[in-house]
CSV table of C-alpha atoms in Angstrom, one decimal:
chain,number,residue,atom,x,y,z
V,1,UNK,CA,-55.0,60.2,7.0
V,2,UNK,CA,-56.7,60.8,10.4
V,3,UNK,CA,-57.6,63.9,11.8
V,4,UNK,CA,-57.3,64.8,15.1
V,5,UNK,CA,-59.3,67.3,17.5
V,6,UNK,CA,-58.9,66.0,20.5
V,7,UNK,CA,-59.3,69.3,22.9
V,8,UNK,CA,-63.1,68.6,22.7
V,9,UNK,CA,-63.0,66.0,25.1
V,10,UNK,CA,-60.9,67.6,27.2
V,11,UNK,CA,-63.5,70.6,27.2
V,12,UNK,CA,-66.2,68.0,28.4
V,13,UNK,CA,-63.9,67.0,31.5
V,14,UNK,CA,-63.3,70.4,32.7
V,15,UNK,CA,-67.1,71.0,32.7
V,16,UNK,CA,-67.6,67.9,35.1
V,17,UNK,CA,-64.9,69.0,37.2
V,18,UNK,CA,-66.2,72.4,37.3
V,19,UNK,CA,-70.1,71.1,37.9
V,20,UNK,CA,-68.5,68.7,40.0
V,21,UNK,CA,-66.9,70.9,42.3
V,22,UNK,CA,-69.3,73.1,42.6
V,23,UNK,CA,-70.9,74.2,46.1
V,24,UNK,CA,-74.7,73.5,46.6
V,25,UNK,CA,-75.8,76.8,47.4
V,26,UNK,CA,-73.6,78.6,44.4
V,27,UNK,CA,-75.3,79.8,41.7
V,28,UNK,CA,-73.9,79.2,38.6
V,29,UNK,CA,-75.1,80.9,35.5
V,30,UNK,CA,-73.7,79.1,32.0
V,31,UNK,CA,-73.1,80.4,28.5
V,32,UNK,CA,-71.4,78.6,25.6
V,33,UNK,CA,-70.6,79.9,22.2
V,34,UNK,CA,-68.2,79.0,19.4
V,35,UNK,CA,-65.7,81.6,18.8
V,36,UNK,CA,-61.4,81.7,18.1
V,37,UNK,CA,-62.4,78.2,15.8
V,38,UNK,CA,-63.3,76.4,19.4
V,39,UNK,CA,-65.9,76.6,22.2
V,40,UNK,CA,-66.3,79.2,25.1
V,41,UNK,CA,-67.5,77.9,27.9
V,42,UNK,CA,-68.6,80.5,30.4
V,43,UNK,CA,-69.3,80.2,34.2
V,44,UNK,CA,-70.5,82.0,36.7
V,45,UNK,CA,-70.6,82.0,40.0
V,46,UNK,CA,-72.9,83.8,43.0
V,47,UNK,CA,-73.6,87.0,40.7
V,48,UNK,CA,-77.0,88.5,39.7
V,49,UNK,CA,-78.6,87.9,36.7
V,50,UNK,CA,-78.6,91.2,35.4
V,51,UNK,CA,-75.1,91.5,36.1
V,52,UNK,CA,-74.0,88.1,34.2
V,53,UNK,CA,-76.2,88.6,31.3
V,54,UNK,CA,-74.8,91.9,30.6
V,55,UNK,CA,-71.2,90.8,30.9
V,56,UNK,CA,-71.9,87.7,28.5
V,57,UNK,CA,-73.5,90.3,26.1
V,58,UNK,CA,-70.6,92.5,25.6
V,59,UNK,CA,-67.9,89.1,26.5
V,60,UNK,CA,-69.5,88.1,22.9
V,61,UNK,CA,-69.9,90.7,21.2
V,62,UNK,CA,-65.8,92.0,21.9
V,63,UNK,CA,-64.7,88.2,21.4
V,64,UNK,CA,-66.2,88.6,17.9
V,65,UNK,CA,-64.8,91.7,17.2
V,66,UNK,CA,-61.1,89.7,18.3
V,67,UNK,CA,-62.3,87.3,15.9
V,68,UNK,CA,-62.8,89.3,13.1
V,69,UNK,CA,-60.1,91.7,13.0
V,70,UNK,CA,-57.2,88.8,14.2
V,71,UNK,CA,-58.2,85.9,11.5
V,72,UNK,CA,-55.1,86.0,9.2
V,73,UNK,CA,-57.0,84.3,6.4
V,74,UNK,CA,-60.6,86.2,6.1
V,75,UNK,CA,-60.7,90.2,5.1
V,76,UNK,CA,-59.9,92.1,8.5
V,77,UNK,CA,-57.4,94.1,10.0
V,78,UNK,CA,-54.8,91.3,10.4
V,79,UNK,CA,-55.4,90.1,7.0
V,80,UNK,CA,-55.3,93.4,5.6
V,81,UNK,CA,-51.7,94.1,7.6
V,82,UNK,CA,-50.3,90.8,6.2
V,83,UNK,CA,-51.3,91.9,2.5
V,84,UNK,CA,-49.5,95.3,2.8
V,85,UNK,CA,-46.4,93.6,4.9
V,86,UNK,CA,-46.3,91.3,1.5
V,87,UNK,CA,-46.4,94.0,-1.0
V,88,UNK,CA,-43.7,96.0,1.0
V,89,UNK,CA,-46.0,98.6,2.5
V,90,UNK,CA,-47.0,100.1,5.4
V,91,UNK,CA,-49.9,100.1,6.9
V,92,UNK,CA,-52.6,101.6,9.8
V,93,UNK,CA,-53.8,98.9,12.0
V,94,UNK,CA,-55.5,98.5,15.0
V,95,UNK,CA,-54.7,99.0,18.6
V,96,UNK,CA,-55.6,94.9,19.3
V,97,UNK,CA,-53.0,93.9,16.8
V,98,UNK,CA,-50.6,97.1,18.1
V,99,UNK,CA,-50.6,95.6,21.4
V,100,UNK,CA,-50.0,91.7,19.9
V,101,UNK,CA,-46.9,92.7,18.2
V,102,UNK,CA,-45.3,94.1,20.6
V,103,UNK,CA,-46.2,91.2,23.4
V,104,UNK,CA,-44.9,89.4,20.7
V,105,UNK,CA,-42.1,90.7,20.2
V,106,UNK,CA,-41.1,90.6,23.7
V,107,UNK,CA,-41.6,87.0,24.3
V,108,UNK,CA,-40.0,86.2,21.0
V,109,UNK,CA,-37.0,87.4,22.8
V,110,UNK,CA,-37.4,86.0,26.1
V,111,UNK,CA,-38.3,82.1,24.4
V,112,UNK,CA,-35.2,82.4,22.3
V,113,UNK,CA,-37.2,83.3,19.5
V,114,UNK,CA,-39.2,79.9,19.9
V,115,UNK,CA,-42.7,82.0,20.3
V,116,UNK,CA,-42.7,83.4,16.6
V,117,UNK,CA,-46.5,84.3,15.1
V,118,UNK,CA,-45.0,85.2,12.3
V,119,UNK,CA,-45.0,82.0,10.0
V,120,UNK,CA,-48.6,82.5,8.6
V,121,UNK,CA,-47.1,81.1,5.0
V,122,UNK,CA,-46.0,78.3,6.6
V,123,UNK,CA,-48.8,77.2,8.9
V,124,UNK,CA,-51.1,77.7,5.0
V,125,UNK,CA,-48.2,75.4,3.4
V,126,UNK,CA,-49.3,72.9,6.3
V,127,UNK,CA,-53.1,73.4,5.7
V,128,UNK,CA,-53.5,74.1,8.7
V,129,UNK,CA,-55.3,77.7,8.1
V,130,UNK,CA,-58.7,76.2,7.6
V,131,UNK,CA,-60.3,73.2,9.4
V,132,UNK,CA,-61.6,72.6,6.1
V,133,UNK,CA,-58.5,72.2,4.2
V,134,UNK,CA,-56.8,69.4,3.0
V,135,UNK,CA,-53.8,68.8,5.6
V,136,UNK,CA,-50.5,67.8,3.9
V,137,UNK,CA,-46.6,67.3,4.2
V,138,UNK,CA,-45.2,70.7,1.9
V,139,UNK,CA,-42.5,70.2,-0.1
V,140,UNK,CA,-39.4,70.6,1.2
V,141,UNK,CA,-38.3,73.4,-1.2
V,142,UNK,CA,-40.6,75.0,-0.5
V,143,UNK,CA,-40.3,75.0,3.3
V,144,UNK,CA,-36.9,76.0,2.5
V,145,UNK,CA,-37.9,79.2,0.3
V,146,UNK,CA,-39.7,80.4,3.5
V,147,UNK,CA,-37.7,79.6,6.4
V,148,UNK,CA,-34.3,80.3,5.1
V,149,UNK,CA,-35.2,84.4,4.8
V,150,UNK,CA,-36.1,83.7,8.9
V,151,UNK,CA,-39.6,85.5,9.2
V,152,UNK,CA,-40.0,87.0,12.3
V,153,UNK,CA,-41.5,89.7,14.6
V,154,UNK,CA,-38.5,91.1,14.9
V,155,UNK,CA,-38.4,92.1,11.4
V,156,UNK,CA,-41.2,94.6,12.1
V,157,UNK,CA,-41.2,98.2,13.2
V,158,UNK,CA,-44.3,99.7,15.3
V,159,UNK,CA,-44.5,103.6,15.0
V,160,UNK,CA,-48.1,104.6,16.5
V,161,UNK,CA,-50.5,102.3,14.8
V,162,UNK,CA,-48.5,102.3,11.4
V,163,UNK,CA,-46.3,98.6,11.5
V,164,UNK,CA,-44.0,98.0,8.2
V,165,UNK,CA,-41.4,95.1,7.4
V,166,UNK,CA,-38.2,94.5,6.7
V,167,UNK,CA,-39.2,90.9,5.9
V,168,UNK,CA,-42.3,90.4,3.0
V,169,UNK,CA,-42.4,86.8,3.9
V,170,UNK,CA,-43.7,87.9,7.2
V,171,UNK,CA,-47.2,86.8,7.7
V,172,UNK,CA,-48.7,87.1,11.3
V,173,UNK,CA,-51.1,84.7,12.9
V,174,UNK,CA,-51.5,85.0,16.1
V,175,UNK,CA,-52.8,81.4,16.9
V,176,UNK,CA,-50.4,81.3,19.5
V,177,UNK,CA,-51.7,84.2,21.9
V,178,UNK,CA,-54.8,85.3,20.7
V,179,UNK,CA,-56.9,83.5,23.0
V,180,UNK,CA,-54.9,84.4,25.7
V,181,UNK,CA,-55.4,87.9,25.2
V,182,UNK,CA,-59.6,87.1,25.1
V,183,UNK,CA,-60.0,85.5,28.5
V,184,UNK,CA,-57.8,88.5,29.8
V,185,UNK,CA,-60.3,90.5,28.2
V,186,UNK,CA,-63.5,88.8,29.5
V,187,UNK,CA,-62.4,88.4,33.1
V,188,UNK,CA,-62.2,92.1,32.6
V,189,UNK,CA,-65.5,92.9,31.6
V,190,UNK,CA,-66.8,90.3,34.2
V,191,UNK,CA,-65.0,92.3,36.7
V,192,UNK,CA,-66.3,95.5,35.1
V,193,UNK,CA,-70.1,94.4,36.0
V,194,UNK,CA,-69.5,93.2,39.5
V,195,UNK,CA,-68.5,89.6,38.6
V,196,UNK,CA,-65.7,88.0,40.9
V,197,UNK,CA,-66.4,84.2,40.7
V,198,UNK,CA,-66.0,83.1,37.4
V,199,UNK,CA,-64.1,80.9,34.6
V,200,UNK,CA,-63.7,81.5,31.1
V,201,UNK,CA,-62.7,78.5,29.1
V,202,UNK,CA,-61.9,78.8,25.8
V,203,UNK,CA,-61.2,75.2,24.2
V,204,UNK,CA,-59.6,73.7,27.6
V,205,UNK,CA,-57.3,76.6,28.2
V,206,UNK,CA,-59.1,78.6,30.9
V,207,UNK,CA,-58.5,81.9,33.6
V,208,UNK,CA,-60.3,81.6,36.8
V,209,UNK,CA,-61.4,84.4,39.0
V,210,UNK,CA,-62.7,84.2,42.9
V,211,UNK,CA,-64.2,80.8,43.9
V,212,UNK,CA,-66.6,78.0,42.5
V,213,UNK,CA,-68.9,78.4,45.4
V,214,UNK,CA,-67.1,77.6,48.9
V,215,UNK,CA,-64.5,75.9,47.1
V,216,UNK,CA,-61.4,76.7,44.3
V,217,UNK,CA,-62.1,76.2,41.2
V,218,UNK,CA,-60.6,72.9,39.7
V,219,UNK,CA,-59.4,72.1,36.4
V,220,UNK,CA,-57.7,69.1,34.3
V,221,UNK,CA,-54.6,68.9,32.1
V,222,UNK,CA,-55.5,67.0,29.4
V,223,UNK,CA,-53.5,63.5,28.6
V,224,UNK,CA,-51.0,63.6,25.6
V,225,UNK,CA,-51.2,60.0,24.8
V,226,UNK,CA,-54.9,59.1,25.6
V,227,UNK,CA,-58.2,60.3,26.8
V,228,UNK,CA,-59.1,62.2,29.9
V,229,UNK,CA,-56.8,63.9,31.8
V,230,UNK,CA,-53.6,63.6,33.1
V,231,UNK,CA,-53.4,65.6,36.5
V,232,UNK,CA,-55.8,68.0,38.1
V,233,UNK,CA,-54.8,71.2,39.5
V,234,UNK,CA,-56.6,74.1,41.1
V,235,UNK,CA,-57.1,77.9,39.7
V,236,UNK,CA,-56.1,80.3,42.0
V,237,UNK,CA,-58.2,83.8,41.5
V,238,UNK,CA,-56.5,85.8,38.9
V,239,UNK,CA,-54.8,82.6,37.6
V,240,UNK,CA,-54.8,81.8,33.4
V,241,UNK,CA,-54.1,77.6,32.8
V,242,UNK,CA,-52.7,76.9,29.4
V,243,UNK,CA,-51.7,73.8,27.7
V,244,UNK,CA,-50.4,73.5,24.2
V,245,UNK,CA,-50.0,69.6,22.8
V,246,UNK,CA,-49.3,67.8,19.6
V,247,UNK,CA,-52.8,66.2,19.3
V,248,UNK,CA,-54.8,69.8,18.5
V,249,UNK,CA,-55.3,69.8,15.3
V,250,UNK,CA,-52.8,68.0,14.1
V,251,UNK,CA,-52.8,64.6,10.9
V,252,UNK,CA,-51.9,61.6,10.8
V,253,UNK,CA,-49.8,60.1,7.8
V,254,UNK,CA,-48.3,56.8,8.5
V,255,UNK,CA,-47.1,56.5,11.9
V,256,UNK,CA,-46.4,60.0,12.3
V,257,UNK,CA,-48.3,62.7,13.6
V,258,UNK,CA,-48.1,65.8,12.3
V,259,UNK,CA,-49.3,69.1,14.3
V,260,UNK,CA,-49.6,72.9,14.0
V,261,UNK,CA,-47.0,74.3,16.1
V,262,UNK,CA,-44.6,74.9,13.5
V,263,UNK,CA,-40.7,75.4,14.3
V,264,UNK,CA,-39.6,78.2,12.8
V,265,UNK,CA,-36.4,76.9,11.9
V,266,UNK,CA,-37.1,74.2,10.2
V,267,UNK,CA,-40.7,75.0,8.9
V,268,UNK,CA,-42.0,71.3,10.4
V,269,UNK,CA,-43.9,70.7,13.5
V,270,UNK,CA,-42.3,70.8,16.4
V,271,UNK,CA,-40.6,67.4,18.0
V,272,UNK,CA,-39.2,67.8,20.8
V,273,UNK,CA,-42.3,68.2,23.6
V,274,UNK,CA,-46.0,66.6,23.3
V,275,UNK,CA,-47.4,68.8,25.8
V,276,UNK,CA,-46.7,72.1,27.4
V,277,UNK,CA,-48.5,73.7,30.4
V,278,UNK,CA,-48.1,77.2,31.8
V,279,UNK,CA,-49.9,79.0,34.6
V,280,UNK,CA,-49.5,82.4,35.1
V,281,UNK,CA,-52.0,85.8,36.1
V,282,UNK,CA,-51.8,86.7,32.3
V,283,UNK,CA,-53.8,84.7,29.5
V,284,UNK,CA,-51.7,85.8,26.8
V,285,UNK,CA,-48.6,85.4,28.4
V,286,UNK,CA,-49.3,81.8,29.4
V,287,UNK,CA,-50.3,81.2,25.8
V,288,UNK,CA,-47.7,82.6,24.5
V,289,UNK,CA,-45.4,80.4,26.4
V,290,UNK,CA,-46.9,77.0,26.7
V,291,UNK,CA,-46.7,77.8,22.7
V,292,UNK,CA,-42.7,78.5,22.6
V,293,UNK,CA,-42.0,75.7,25.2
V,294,UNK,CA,-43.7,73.1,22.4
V,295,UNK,CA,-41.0,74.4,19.9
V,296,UNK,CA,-37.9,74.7,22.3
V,297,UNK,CA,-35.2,72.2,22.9
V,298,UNK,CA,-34.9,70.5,26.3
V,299,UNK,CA,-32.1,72.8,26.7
V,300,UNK,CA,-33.8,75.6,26.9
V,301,UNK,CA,-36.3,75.0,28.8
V,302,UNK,CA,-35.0,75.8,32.0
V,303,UNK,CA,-34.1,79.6,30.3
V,304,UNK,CA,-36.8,80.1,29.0
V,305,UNK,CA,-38.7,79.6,32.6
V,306,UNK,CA,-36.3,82.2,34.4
V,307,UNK,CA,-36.3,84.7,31.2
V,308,UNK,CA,-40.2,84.6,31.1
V,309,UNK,CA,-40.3,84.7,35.1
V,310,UNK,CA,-42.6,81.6,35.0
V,311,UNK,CA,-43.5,79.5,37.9
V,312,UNK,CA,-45.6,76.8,37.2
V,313,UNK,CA,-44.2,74.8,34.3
V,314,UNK,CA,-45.9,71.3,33.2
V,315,UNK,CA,-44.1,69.4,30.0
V,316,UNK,CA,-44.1,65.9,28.9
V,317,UNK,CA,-41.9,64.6,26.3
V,318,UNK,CA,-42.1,62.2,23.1
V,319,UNK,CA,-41.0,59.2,25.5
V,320,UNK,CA,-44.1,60.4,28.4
V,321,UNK,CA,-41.7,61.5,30.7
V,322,UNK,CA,-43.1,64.7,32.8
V,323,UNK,CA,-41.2,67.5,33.4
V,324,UNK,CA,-42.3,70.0,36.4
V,325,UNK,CA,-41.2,73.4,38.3
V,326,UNK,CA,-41.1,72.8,41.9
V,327,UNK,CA,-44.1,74.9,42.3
V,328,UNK,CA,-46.2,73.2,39.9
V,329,UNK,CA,-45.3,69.8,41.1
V,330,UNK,CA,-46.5,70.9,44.8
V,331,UNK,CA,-49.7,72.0,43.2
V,332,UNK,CA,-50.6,69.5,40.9
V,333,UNK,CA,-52.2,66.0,41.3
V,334,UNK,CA,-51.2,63.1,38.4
V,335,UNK,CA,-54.1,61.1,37.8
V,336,UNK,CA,-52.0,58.2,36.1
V,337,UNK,CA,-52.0,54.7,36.8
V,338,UNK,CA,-48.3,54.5,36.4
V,339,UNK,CA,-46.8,58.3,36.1
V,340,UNK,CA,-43.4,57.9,35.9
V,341,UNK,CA,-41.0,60.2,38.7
V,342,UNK,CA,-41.2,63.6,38.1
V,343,UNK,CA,-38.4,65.1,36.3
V,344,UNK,CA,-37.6,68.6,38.3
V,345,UNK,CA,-36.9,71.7,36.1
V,346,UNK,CA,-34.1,73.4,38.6
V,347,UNK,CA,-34.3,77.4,38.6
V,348,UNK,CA,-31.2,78.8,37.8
V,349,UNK,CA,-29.5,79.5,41.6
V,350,UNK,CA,-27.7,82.6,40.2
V,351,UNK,CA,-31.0,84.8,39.4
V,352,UNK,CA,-32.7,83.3,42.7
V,353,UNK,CA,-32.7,85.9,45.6
């Protein structure tokens, strides 16, 4: 059984292209720290010293506050919320986790319920709670034990910081969004201390602010099926890139490979797309939905786009066939020696105006 953690590399690519592109006469000022499970690579761009080092004091110290109270499997607030949604209680929580449920819960809806951090027991079943743990194929009863009660955000109610369950199978991880919800934190505390040329990058998936020098800053989407990337796009200022793909931590067992974006109607990983990409102005909303386009049906794609209001779209299937918005095809560059042709993903004409 192989693991695989191929992000890492990825991480190393966006750091040449972001070195790389970089105007002589910028300044760049560089931290890097492990938080989330994965690195944070920081950059800044044409700021003061003082300034930077403040905002990269306070970027850690709040990222390891998000740390602490969203980890589902240490003592925290999350872990203390899924304890008391298991024993049927309610409970007082905090107003990080507050504002994660009900994001959550709204993009639960608008993804057809495919965005659903609510299958903590599951993901556990799967090992995949730990780095450290042995990863393994559950049993399929007792898949079945969990999915068949259909855990979900929607079985929680939010009154002022007290959240309680309809559901006790309901166990939150918020894998799926968290980080999102930490770059749009950092690029606010950058902004906060006079920063406006910057990227945080937080294990590939990264939100840009102003320019890498003279020039944009410029990013790569990793490859599905190999190393390296697959296209190169550019971050427009205010912009959040995020991929989702089958090789993050994910197991191999025969020829199969077996991944941690669970579908939450069948309790397995998710089949159906081997890479998702999403750019929008908000982190945690393109997490969120590069997460739920993983799990979805090529139905539903196109829905899902229009009901999330989403206009650059990146997917590649099981067979390497890519799959684009309009938008994000006129913006992206394939780096492939062969790239097959573009499958467009039409808006629906009805909702256009």
């Amino acid at each position: 059984m192989k693991i695989y953690l191929k992000k890492n590399i990825l991480i190393l690519f966006i750091a040449f292209l972001l070195n790389f592109n970089c105007h002589a006469s910028a300044q760049i000022i560089h931290d890097r720290f492990i938080n989330f499970g994965t690195e944070i690579d920081i950059k800044i761009s044409n700021s003061s010293a003082e300034d930077a080092n403040a905002a990269l004091k306070e970027i850690r110290s709040r990222f390891n506050e998000l740390n602490d109270n969203l980890n589902p499997w240490t003592p925290g607030n999350l872990y203390s919320l899924n304890k008391a949604i298991f024993h049927g209680e309610k409970a007082q929580t905090s107003a990080d986790i507050i504002y994660l449920i009900k994001e959550s819960q709204l993009y639960n809806e608008l993804s057809l319920g495919n965005f659903e951090p609510s299958l903590g027991k599951l993901t556990k079943l799967w090992g995949f709670d730990n780095a450290a743990n042995k990863k393994q194929i559950p049993d399929s009863k007792q898949l079945l034990t969990i999915t068949k009660t259909k855990p979900s955000v929607k079985n929680l109610t939010v009154i002022g910081y007290e959240v309680s369950s309809s559901n006790n199978l309901v166990q939150l991880d918020f894998g799926g969004i968290a980080k999102g919800l930490a770059v749009d934190i950092g690029i606010q505390i950058l902004q906060k201390h006079n920063i406006h040329n910057a990227t945080i990058n937080a294990g590939g998936d990264l939100k840009a602010i102003g320019m890498n020098g003279k020039k944009p800053w410029t990013i790569g989407i990793s490859n599905p099926f190999g190393e390296g990337a697959m296209a190169t796009t550019e971050a427009k200022s205010g912009e959040a890139i995020f991929t989702s793909g089958n090789y993050e931590r994910a197991f191999k067992k025969g020829n199969k490979i077996y991944h941690h974006i669970i579908d939450p109607d069948t309790g397995m990983p998710s089949t159906n797309a081997v890479s998702s990409t999403v750019i929008t102005k908000s982190g945690a909303k393109a997490d969120a939905a590069a997460t739920a386009l993983m799990v979805a049906k090529p139905s539903e794609w196109v829905a899902i786009i229009n009901n999330m209001q989403l206009k650059y779209v990146m997917l590649v299937d099981k067979n390497g066939q890519i799959f684009m918005t309009p938008e994000m095809k006129n913006r992206t560059v394939l780096n492939l020696e062969s790239a097959p042709a573009v499958i467009i993903l039409q808006e629906d004409k009805t909702q256009e105006k």
